[in-house]
Short mmCIF file of C-alpha atoms and ligand atoms in Angstrom, two decimals:
data_model
loop_
_atom_site.label_atom_id
_atom_site.label_comp_id
_atom_site.label_asym_id
_atom_site.label_seq_id
_atom_site.Cartn_x
_atom_site.Cartn_y
_atom_site.Cartn_z
CA MET I 1 118.06 193.83 60.40
CA VAL I 2 119.51 191.23 62.62
CA ASN I 3 122.51 188.72 62.25
CA GLU I 4 121.04 185.68 60.25
CA ARG I 5 122.35 182.85 62.07
CA ALA I 6 121.92 183.98 65.69
CA TYR I 7 118.21 184.63 64.64
CA ALA I 8 117.93 181.19 63.40
CA LEU I 9 119.40 179.73 66.67
CA GLY I 10 117.39 181.87 68.93
CA SER I 11 113.98 181.42 67.16
CA LYS I 12 113.90 177.77 67.41
CA ARG I 13 114.37 175.98 70.41
CA SER I 14 116.61 172.74 70.33
CA ALA I 15 114.28 169.48 70.73
CA ILE I 16 115.30 168.77 73.75
CA ARG I 17 114.23 172.07 75.22
CA GLU I 18 110.98 171.79 73.16
CA LEU I 19 110.05 168.48 74.92
CA PHE I 20 111.08 170.11 78.35
CA GLU I 21 108.81 173.03 78.00
CA TYR I 22 105.77 170.63 76.97
CA ALA I 23 106.53 168.59 79.84
CA LYS I 24 105.77 171.89 82.03
CA LYS I 25 102.73 172.49 80.27
CA ARG I 26 101.32 169.10 79.86
CA GLY I 27 102.41 168.69 83.82
CA GLU I 28 99.84 171.62 84.63
CA GLU I 29 96.90 169.93 82.44
CA ILE I 30 97.45 166.43 83.88
CA GLY I 31 99.32 166.41 87.06
CA GLU I 32 103.35 166.18 87.45
CA GLU I 33 103.12 162.92 88.47
CA ASN I 34 101.49 161.82 85.28
CA VAL I 35 104.35 163.19 83.04
CA PHE I 36 107.12 160.69 82.69
CA ASP I 37 109.65 163.53 81.69
CA PHE I 38 113.00 161.81 80.68
CA SER I 39 114.20 164.85 78.37
CA LEU I 40 116.77 166.93 80.41
CA GLY I 41 119.95 166.57 81.60
CA ASN I 42 119.70 168.12 84.87
CA PRO I 43 120.96 166.66 87.81
CA SER I 44 118.11 165.28 90.23
CA VAL I 45 120.48 164.96 93.33
CA PRO I 46 121.40 167.36 95.58
CA ALA I 47 124.78 169.38 95.34
CA PRO I 48 127.40 167.58 97.80
CA LYS I 49 126.67 169.33 101.27
CA GLU I 50 130.10 170.55 101.42
CA VAL I 51 129.10 172.90 98.53
CA ASN I 52 126.69 174.74 100.86
CA VAL I 53 129.01 174.76 103.88
CA GLU I 54 131.62 176.33 101.42
CA ILE I 55 129.38 178.71 100.43
CA CYS I 56 128.43 179.76 103.81
CA ARG I 57 131.83 179.93 104.98
CA LEU I 58 132.83 182.03 102.02
CA VAL I 59 129.85 184.50 102.43
CA ASN I 60 130.48 184.80 106.23
CA GLU I 61 134.28 184.92 106.00
CA MET I 62 135.67 186.67 103.19
CA PRO I 63 135.22 190.26 102.73
CA SER I 64 132.07 190.79 100.46
CA VAL I 65 134.04 192.86 98.08
CA ALA I 66 136.81 190.75 97.14
CA LEU I 67 134.33 187.74 97.31
CA HIS I 68 132.12 189.24 94.83
CA GLY I 69 134.71 191.14 92.90
CA TYR I 70 136.04 190.47 89.02
CA THR I 71 138.78 187.77 89.51
CA SER I 72 141.54 188.04 86.76
CA ALA I 73 140.22 186.93 83.82
CA GLN I 74 141.65 183.20 83.68
CA GLY I 75 140.39 182.93 87.19
CA ASP I 76 141.87 183.29 90.65
CA LYS I 77 145.23 181.93 91.08
CA GLY I 78 144.57 180.13 94.33
CA VAL I 79 141.72 178.53 92.58
CA ARG I 80 143.56 177.57 89.45
CA ASP I 81 146.62 175.94 91.23
CA THR I 82 144.61 174.31 93.49
CA ILE I 83 142.59 172.46 90.91
CA ALA I 84 145.81 171.72 88.55
CA GLN I 85 147.25 170.05 91.67
CA ASN I 86 144.08 168.04 92.47
CA LEU I 87 144.09 166.91 88.92
CA SER I 88 147.99 166.27 89.03
CA ALA I 89 147.21 164.00 92.25
CA ARG I 90 144.25 161.86 90.95
CA PHE I 91 145.58 161.16 87.64
CA GLY I 92 149.20 160.88 88.04
CA CYS I 93 150.22 163.67 85.06
CA GLU I 94 151.21 166.66 86.15
CA MET I 95 148.88 169.75 85.19
CA ASP I 96 149.63 173.22 85.60
CA GLY I 97 147.42 176.35 86.95
CA ASP I 98 148.98 178.55 85.00
CA LEU I 99 147.61 177.17 81.89
CA LEU I 100 144.04 176.51 83.58
CA TYR I 101 141.35 179.01 82.68
CA MET I 102 137.95 179.30 85.10
CA THR I 103 134.75 179.07 82.50
CA CYS I 104 131.02 179.32 82.84
CA GLY I 105 130.57 175.64 82.86
CA ALA I 106 131.39 173.08 79.66
CA ALA I 107 129.78 174.93 76.96
CA ALA I 108 132.27 178.17 77.93
CA SER I 109 135.18 175.53 77.76
CA LEU I 110 133.67 174.23 74.33
CA THR I 111 133.43 177.76 72.86
CA ILE I 112 136.54 179.20 74.32
CA ALA I 113 138.74 176.36 73.18
CA LEU I 114 137.20 176.19 69.41
CA HIS I 115 137.73 179.52 69.08
CA ALA I 116 140.84 179.33 70.23
CA LEU I 117 142.06 176.41 67.87
CA THR I 118 140.28 177.82 64.69
CA VAL I 119 142.47 179.11 62.59
CA GLU I 120 140.78 179.65 59.00
CA LYS I 121 137.81 179.18 57.37
CA GLY I 122 136.98 175.95 56.27
CA ASP I 123 138.99 174.22 59.45
CA GLU I 124 137.17 171.12 60.65
CA PHE I 125 136.67 169.37 63.85
CA LEU I 126 135.62 165.70 64.03
CA VAL I 127 133.13 163.97 66.71
CA PHE I 128 132.12 160.37 66.83
CA ALA I 129 128.37 160.23 67.07
CA PRO I 130 126.32 160.01 68.73
CA TYR I 131 127.28 163.18 70.17
CA PHE I 132 126.16 166.68 71.99
CA PRO I 133 123.99 168.01 69.30
CA GLU I 134 125.36 172.14 70.67
CA TYR I 135 128.80 170.72 69.37
CA LYS I 136 127.60 171.61 65.80
CA VAL I 137 126.66 175.27 67.13
CA PHE I 138 129.61 175.81 68.96
CA VAL I 139 132.14 174.40 65.98
CA GLU I 140 129.96 176.52 63.17
CA GLY I 141 129.93 179.89 65.70
CA ALA I 142 134.18 179.30 66.04
CA GLY I 143 133.64 179.19 61.78
CA ALA I 144 134.77 175.96 61.59
CA LYS I 145 133.06 172.79 60.09
CA LEU I 146 131.72 169.71 62.40
CA THR I 147 132.55 166.34 60.66
CA VAL I 148 130.52 163.54 62.51
CA LEU I 149 132.06 159.99 62.15
CA SER I 150 130.44 156.63 62.44
CA PRO I 151 131.27 154.80 65.71
CA ASP I 152 131.32 150.93 65.84
CA GLU I 153 128.75 148.69 66.62
CA ASN I 154 129.41 149.35 70.28
CA LEU I 155 128.84 152.97 69.82
CA GLN I 156 132.86 152.97 70.81
CA PRO I 157 134.93 155.22 68.11
CA ASP I 158 135.94 153.38 65.01
CA VAL I 159 139.48 153.92 64.64
CA GLU I 160 139.55 153.13 60.46
CA ALA I 161 136.64 155.82 60.18
CA LEU I 162 138.88 158.20 62.28
CA LYS I 163 141.85 157.49 59.49
CA LYS I 164 139.99 158.07 56.62
CA ALA I 165 138.70 161.55 57.95
CA LEU I 166 141.90 162.92 58.62
CA ASN I 167 143.26 165.34 56.38
CA PRO I 168 145.41 168.96 56.68
CA ARG I 169 142.45 171.02 57.48
CA VAL I 170 141.19 168.99 60.80
CA ARG I 171 142.11 171.32 63.84
CA GLY I 172 140.97 168.67 66.66
CA ILE I 173 138.76 165.96 67.78
CA ILE I 174 136.25 166.40 70.53
CA VAL I 175 135.87 163.03 72.81
CA ASN I 176 133.19 162.89 74.92
CA SER I 177 133.61 160.20 77.59
CA PRO I 178 131.09 159.30 79.54
CA ASN I 179 129.32 159.80 76.47
CA ASN I 180 126.08 161.91 76.31
CA PRO I 181 123.83 160.77 74.60
CA SER I 182 124.70 157.05 74.86
CA GLY I 183 126.21 156.55 78.42
CA VAL I 184 129.34 154.70 76.76
CA VAL I 185 132.33 154.96 78.33
CA TYR I 186 135.03 154.82 75.67
CA THR I 187 137.83 151.89 76.39
CA PRO I 188 141.39 152.83 77.18
CA GLU I 189 142.33 150.68 74.77
CA ILE I 190 140.47 152.23 71.60
CA LEU I 191 141.67 155.75 73.00
CA SER I 192 145.28 154.70 72.79
CA GLU I 193 144.90 153.61 69.25
CA MET I 194 143.23 156.96 68.62
CA ALA I 195 146.25 158.52 70.09
CA GLY I 196 148.66 156.97 68.11
CA VAL I 197 146.66 157.93 64.99
CA LEU I 198 146.40 161.02 65.79
CA GLN I 199 150.08 161.64 66.60
CA GLU I 200 150.88 160.08 63.22
CA ALA I 201 148.54 162.43 61.37
CA SER I 202 149.85 165.43 63.08
CA LYS I 203 153.53 164.48 62.39
CA LYS I 204 152.51 164.05 58.81
CA PHE I 205 150.57 167.21 58.19
CA GLY I 206 153.35 169.35 60.39
CA ALA I 207 150.66 170.55 62.99
CA PRO I 208 149.33 169.31 66.23
CA ILE I 209 145.55 167.91 65.95
CA TYR I 210 144.18 169.04 69.50
CA TRP I 211 142.13 166.50 71.41
CA ILE I 212 139.43 168.23 72.99
CA SER I 213 138.30 166.25 76.06
CA ASP I 214 134.65 167.08 77.07
CA GLU I 215 134.19 165.70 80.31
CA PRO I 216 131.63 166.90 82.26
CA TYR I 217 130.28 163.34 83.26
CA ARG I 218 134.01 162.21 84.00
CA GLU I 219 133.03 161.18 87.70
CA LEU I 220 129.46 159.88 86.74
CA VAL I 221 130.51 156.15 86.47
CA TYR I 222 129.08 153.19 88.46
CA ASP I 223 131.20 150.30 88.00
CA LYS I 224 134.36 149.53 89.68
CA ALA I 225 135.83 148.03 86.50
CA THR I 226 134.85 151.14 84.81
CA LYS I 227 138.05 153.12 83.57
CA VAL I 228 137.66 157.03 82.38
CA VAL I 229 140.77 157.61 80.77
CA PHE I 230 142.13 161.03 81.62
CA ALA I 231 143.15 162.32 78.30
CA PRO I 232 146.24 164.19 78.89
CA SER I 233 147.91 160.90 79.98
CA ILE I 234 147.60 159.96 76.57
CA TYR I 235 148.00 162.07 74.30
CA GLU I 236 150.24 165.38 74.54
CA ASP I 237 148.03 168.28 72.45
CA THR I 238 145.39 168.38 74.79
CA LEU I 239 142.68 170.54 75.91
CA VAL I 240 140.38 169.47 79.03
CA CYS I 241 137.39 171.15 79.09
CA TYR I 242 135.70 170.27 82.43
CA SER I 243 132.60 171.63 83.92
CA TYR I 244 130.98 171.02 87.68
CA SER I 245 127.72 170.89 86.10
CA LYS I 246 126.83 167.23 86.63
CA ALA I 247 129.33 166.06 89.12
CA LEU I 248 128.32 168.58 91.82
CA SER I 249 124.55 169.28 90.45
CA LEU I 250 125.38 173.23 89.67
CA PRO I 251 124.25 173.38 86.28
CA GLY I 252 122.77 176.61 86.94
CA GLU I 253 125.96 177.94 88.50
CA ARG I 254 127.78 177.84 85.33
CA ILE I 255 131.21 177.05 86.59
CA GLY I 256 134.20 174.71 84.72
CA TYR I 257 137.40 175.41 83.06
CA VAL I 258 139.87 174.45 80.30
CA ALA I 259 143.25 173.22 81.19
CA VAL I 260 145.89 172.89 78.50
CA SER I 261 147.90 170.10 79.09
CA PRO I 262 151.61 171.57 79.83
CA LYS I 263 152.83 168.51 77.10
CA CYS I 264 150.93 170.41 74.63
CA GLN I 265 153.45 171.46 71.52
CA GLU I 266 152.75 174.65 71.83
CA ALA I 267 151.33 174.87 75.38
CA ALA I 268 151.69 178.57 75.96
CA ALA I 269 150.58 179.67 72.66
CA VAL I 270 147.42 177.67 72.84
CA TYR I 271 146.73 179.05 76.51
CA ALA I 272 147.14 182.71 75.36
CA ALA I 273 144.39 181.84 72.65
CA VAL I 274 141.87 180.47 75.08
CA CYS I 275 142.46 183.34 77.32
CA GLY I 276 142.11 185.79 73.96
CA ALA I 277 139.16 183.64 73.25
CA GLY I 278 137.72 184.27 76.22
CA ARG I 279 138.22 187.91 76.35
CA GLN I 280 136.73 188.19 72.86
CA LEU I 281 133.72 185.86 73.48
CA GLY I 282 132.99 188.63 76.45
CA TYR I 283 133.58 186.26 79.58
CA VAL I 284 135.70 188.73 81.57
CA CYS I 285 135.59 185.83 84.42
CA ALA I 286 134.12 183.09 85.68
CA PRO I 287 131.75 183.42 88.42
CA ALA I 288 133.65 184.54 91.33
CA LEU I 289 132.16 182.63 94.37
CA PHE I 290 131.71 179.58 92.47
CA GLN I 291 135.21 179.74 91.30
CA ARG I 292 136.14 179.31 95.20
CA VAL I 293 133.54 176.66 95.96
CA ALA I 294 134.42 174.31 92.96
CA ALA I 295 138.08 174.62 94.17
CA ALA I 296 137.22 173.63 97.51
CA CYS I 297 134.61 170.70 96.37
CA ASP I 298 136.80 169.68 93.24
CA GLY I 299 136.68 165.50 93.14
CA LEU I 300 133.69 165.58 94.95
CA THR I 301 129.90 164.51 93.93
CA GLY I 302 126.08 164.22 94.91
CA ASP I 303 124.87 160.94 95.86
CA LEU I 304 126.07 158.67 92.89
CA SER I 305 124.07 155.98 94.17
CA VAL I 306 121.02 157.27 93.28
CA TYR I 307 121.77 157.54 89.42
CA GLN I 308 123.17 153.99 89.69
CA LYS I 309 119.60 152.79 91.21
CA ASN I 310 117.79 154.44 88.58
CA ARG I 311 120.18 153.20 85.64
CA ASP I 312 119.94 149.51 86.91
CA LEU I 313 116.32 149.91 87.39
CA LEU I 314 115.58 151.11 83.65
CA TYR I 315 117.76 149.29 82.24
CA GLY I 316 116.75 146.46 83.97
CA GLY I 317 112.97 147.35 83.13
CA LEU I 318 113.42 148.21 79.48
CA THR I 319 115.54 144.72 78.49
CA LYS I 320 113.03 142.92 80.63
CA LEU I 321 110.25 144.11 78.56
CA GLY I 322 112.27 143.51 75.23
CA PHE I 323 113.72 146.73 74.53
CA THR I 324 117.29 146.99 73.14
CA CYS I 325 119.64 149.10 74.99
CA VAL I 326 123.10 150.39 75.50
CA TYR I 327 124.92 149.13 78.59
CA PRO I 328 125.23 152.86 80.03
CA ASP I 329 128.98 152.61 81.85
CA GLY I 330 128.58 156.20 83.08
CA ALA I 331 126.92 159.50 82.58
CA PHE I 332 122.74 159.39 83.48
CA TYR I 333 121.49 158.68 80.06
CA LEU I 334 120.07 155.47 78.48
CA PHE I 335 120.04 154.95 75.06
CA VAL I 336 117.29 152.55 73.68
CA LYS I 337 116.96 151.39 70.15
CA SER I 338 113.79 152.12 68.48
CA PRO I 339 111.80 149.40 67.50
CA GLU I 340 110.47 150.96 64.48
CA LEU I 341 112.95 152.50 61.70
CA SER I 342 112.09 156.14 62.65
CA SER I 343 112.54 157.13 66.28
CA ALA I 344 110.71 160.39 65.74
CA ALA I 345 107.94 158.39 64.83
CA PHE I 346 108.80 155.87 67.99
CA CYS I 347 109.15 159.20 70.49
CA GLU I 348 105.48 160.15 69.31
CA LYS I 349 104.22 156.87 70.13
CA ALA I 350 105.58 157.26 73.49
CA LYS I 351 104.44 160.86 74.43
CA GLY I 352 100.95 159.58 73.54
CA ARG I 353 101.76 157.66 76.89
CA GLU I 354 103.04 160.60 78.42
CA LEU I 355 106.82 159.07 78.10
CA LEU I 356 109.07 161.90 76.83
CA LEU I 357 112.09 160.94 75.24
CA VAL I 358 114.75 162.39 73.09
CA ALA I 359 114.90 161.19 69.11
CA GLY I 360 118.60 160.43 68.66
CA ASP I 361 118.37 162.35 65.18
CA ASP I 362 120.18 165.12 66.80
CA PHE I 363 122.64 163.17 68.12
CA GLY I 364 123.93 161.86 64.97
CA ALA I 365 122.30 158.69 65.64
CA GLU I 366 119.07 157.85 63.83
CA GLY I 367 116.99 154.86 65.15
CA TYR I 368 118.18 155.34 68.78
CA VAL I 369 116.20 157.59 71.53
CA ARG I 370 117.61 158.88 74.56
CA VAL I 371 115.87 158.45 78.03
CA ALA I 372 117.62 160.57 80.83
CA TYR I 373 117.57 159.14 84.08
CA CYS I 374 118.50 162.04 86.41
CA VAL I 375 115.15 162.15 87.69
CA ASP I 376 113.70 160.87 91.01
CA THR I 377 113.55 157.00 91.30
CA ALA I 378 109.74 157.17 91.82
CA ARG I 379 109.03 158.74 88.50
CA ILE I 380 111.16 155.56 86.66
CA GLU I 381 108.96 152.97 88.83
CA ARG I 382 105.42 154.98 87.78
CA ALA I 383 106.72 155.17 84.54
CA MET I 384 107.00 151.47 83.99
CA PRO I 385 103.39 150.52 83.29
CA ALA I 386 103.75 153.15 80.54
CA PHE I 387 107.00 151.42 78.97
CA GLU I 388 105.44 148.02 79.48
CA LYS I 389 102.24 149.33 77.41
CA LEU I 390 104.61 150.70 74.80
CA ALA I 391 106.26 147.30 74.59
CA LYS I 392 102.97 145.64 74.09
CA GLU I 393 102.05 148.05 70.86
CA TYR I 394 105.46 146.99 69.45
CA GLY I 395 105.01 143.01 69.91
CA LEU I 396 108.43 143.17 71.71
CA LYS I 397 109.17 140.01 73.91
CA ALA I 398 111.50 139.50 76.57
N1 PLP E 401 129.12 168.92 76.85
C1 PLP E 401 127.64 167.50 77.08
C2 PLP E 401 128.27 166.45 76.60
C3 PLP E 401 127.03 167.75 77.87
O1 PLP E 401 126.35 166.76 77.79
C4 PLP E 401 126.73 169.07 78.48
C5 PLP E 401 125.22 169.39 78.76
O2 PLP E 401 124.65 168.60 79.06
C6 PLP E 401 127.81 170.14 77.97
C7 PLP E 401 128.96 169.76 77.35
C8 PLP E 401 127.33 171.45 78.69
O3 PLP E 401 127.73 171.55 79.96
P1 PLP E 401 127.54 172.87 80.90
O4 PLP E 401 126.22 172.87 81.54
O5 PLP E 401 128.55 172.70 81.91
O6 PLP E 401 127.93 174.11 79.93
#
């Protein structure tokens, strides 16, 4: 006998992982260069050179036992203070190393935050579609329920939908901007409006509604005019769930943090619950070497001009072929409207042309497909004739 829920999760891969595995198999059959895999959000640019420099420095200069030993459960004090000081300086909003908890990436940050904030069975967390599918797994794993809200026509949060969804069981809202899968960056105006609504509701229900800001793509924006709001600067009861997976191209190293805003009404209690949740989930401490690398390289990124070029090539190319795409201000995903009702059927047709795209259904957005453009630019160039044939098959016109 095994745990039913764990068994169900473990015996079925996510649609994205399924496609990624298919791509590897198909590559062996027809040659990797003939498979246009746009399934996974695995960064394609190398980590900035400072990462390797710092790893070498630490390995050569720091005593091995100290370098590889356990750190405090919440992370090395110097690391936490450095990151908090950087955040305060970058965003003009005071953060505190003693309220920051180092984690194994954003997935761990989210599970820890959700476990820390779930009070009882039946508690609810809200999210706007489209959303990262693992949220449902994480929220339900914490014993709560995920309620998905419809966005507006630009895939921005619909504040009216938020107002209608609020009730005393709502513990928090997960906000992911720049967004996976749409690439949309939520506007400062809409986010401020949301903050006002949540503040009022918190007052009305007599308990804070937490803003869980999932920010693995914070630095991945391509136009000067695009402003990514730092949530603690507009809302008090905020937990920032950050990851170095995308900005530093380190997804396999599992490093990130949860930062509780010092302005939280119950900041000390929330932080204690974060530490407790990390303990309960068995994290012990985040990887010691990469805590130090993260602190030294915090704020740096890989070469984002590659993603920008890929975005422009793909967005420009597909819209020219007649596809309707959401303009992606950030992250490294393009969200394309399916030219037929069923996005799954569209993905199957694309697969027939060796184009591996992910149907939007799992992201809570039927009728769209996600194209991950964190790939070699050459793959996009090679894929264009296949996209062109697909557009012709649907009779699309520019
Ligand atoms: N949140 C979002 C929106 C993501 O896209 C991802 C990964 O793709 C994660 C969280 C998890 O990131 P990490 O690899 O840091 O755990």
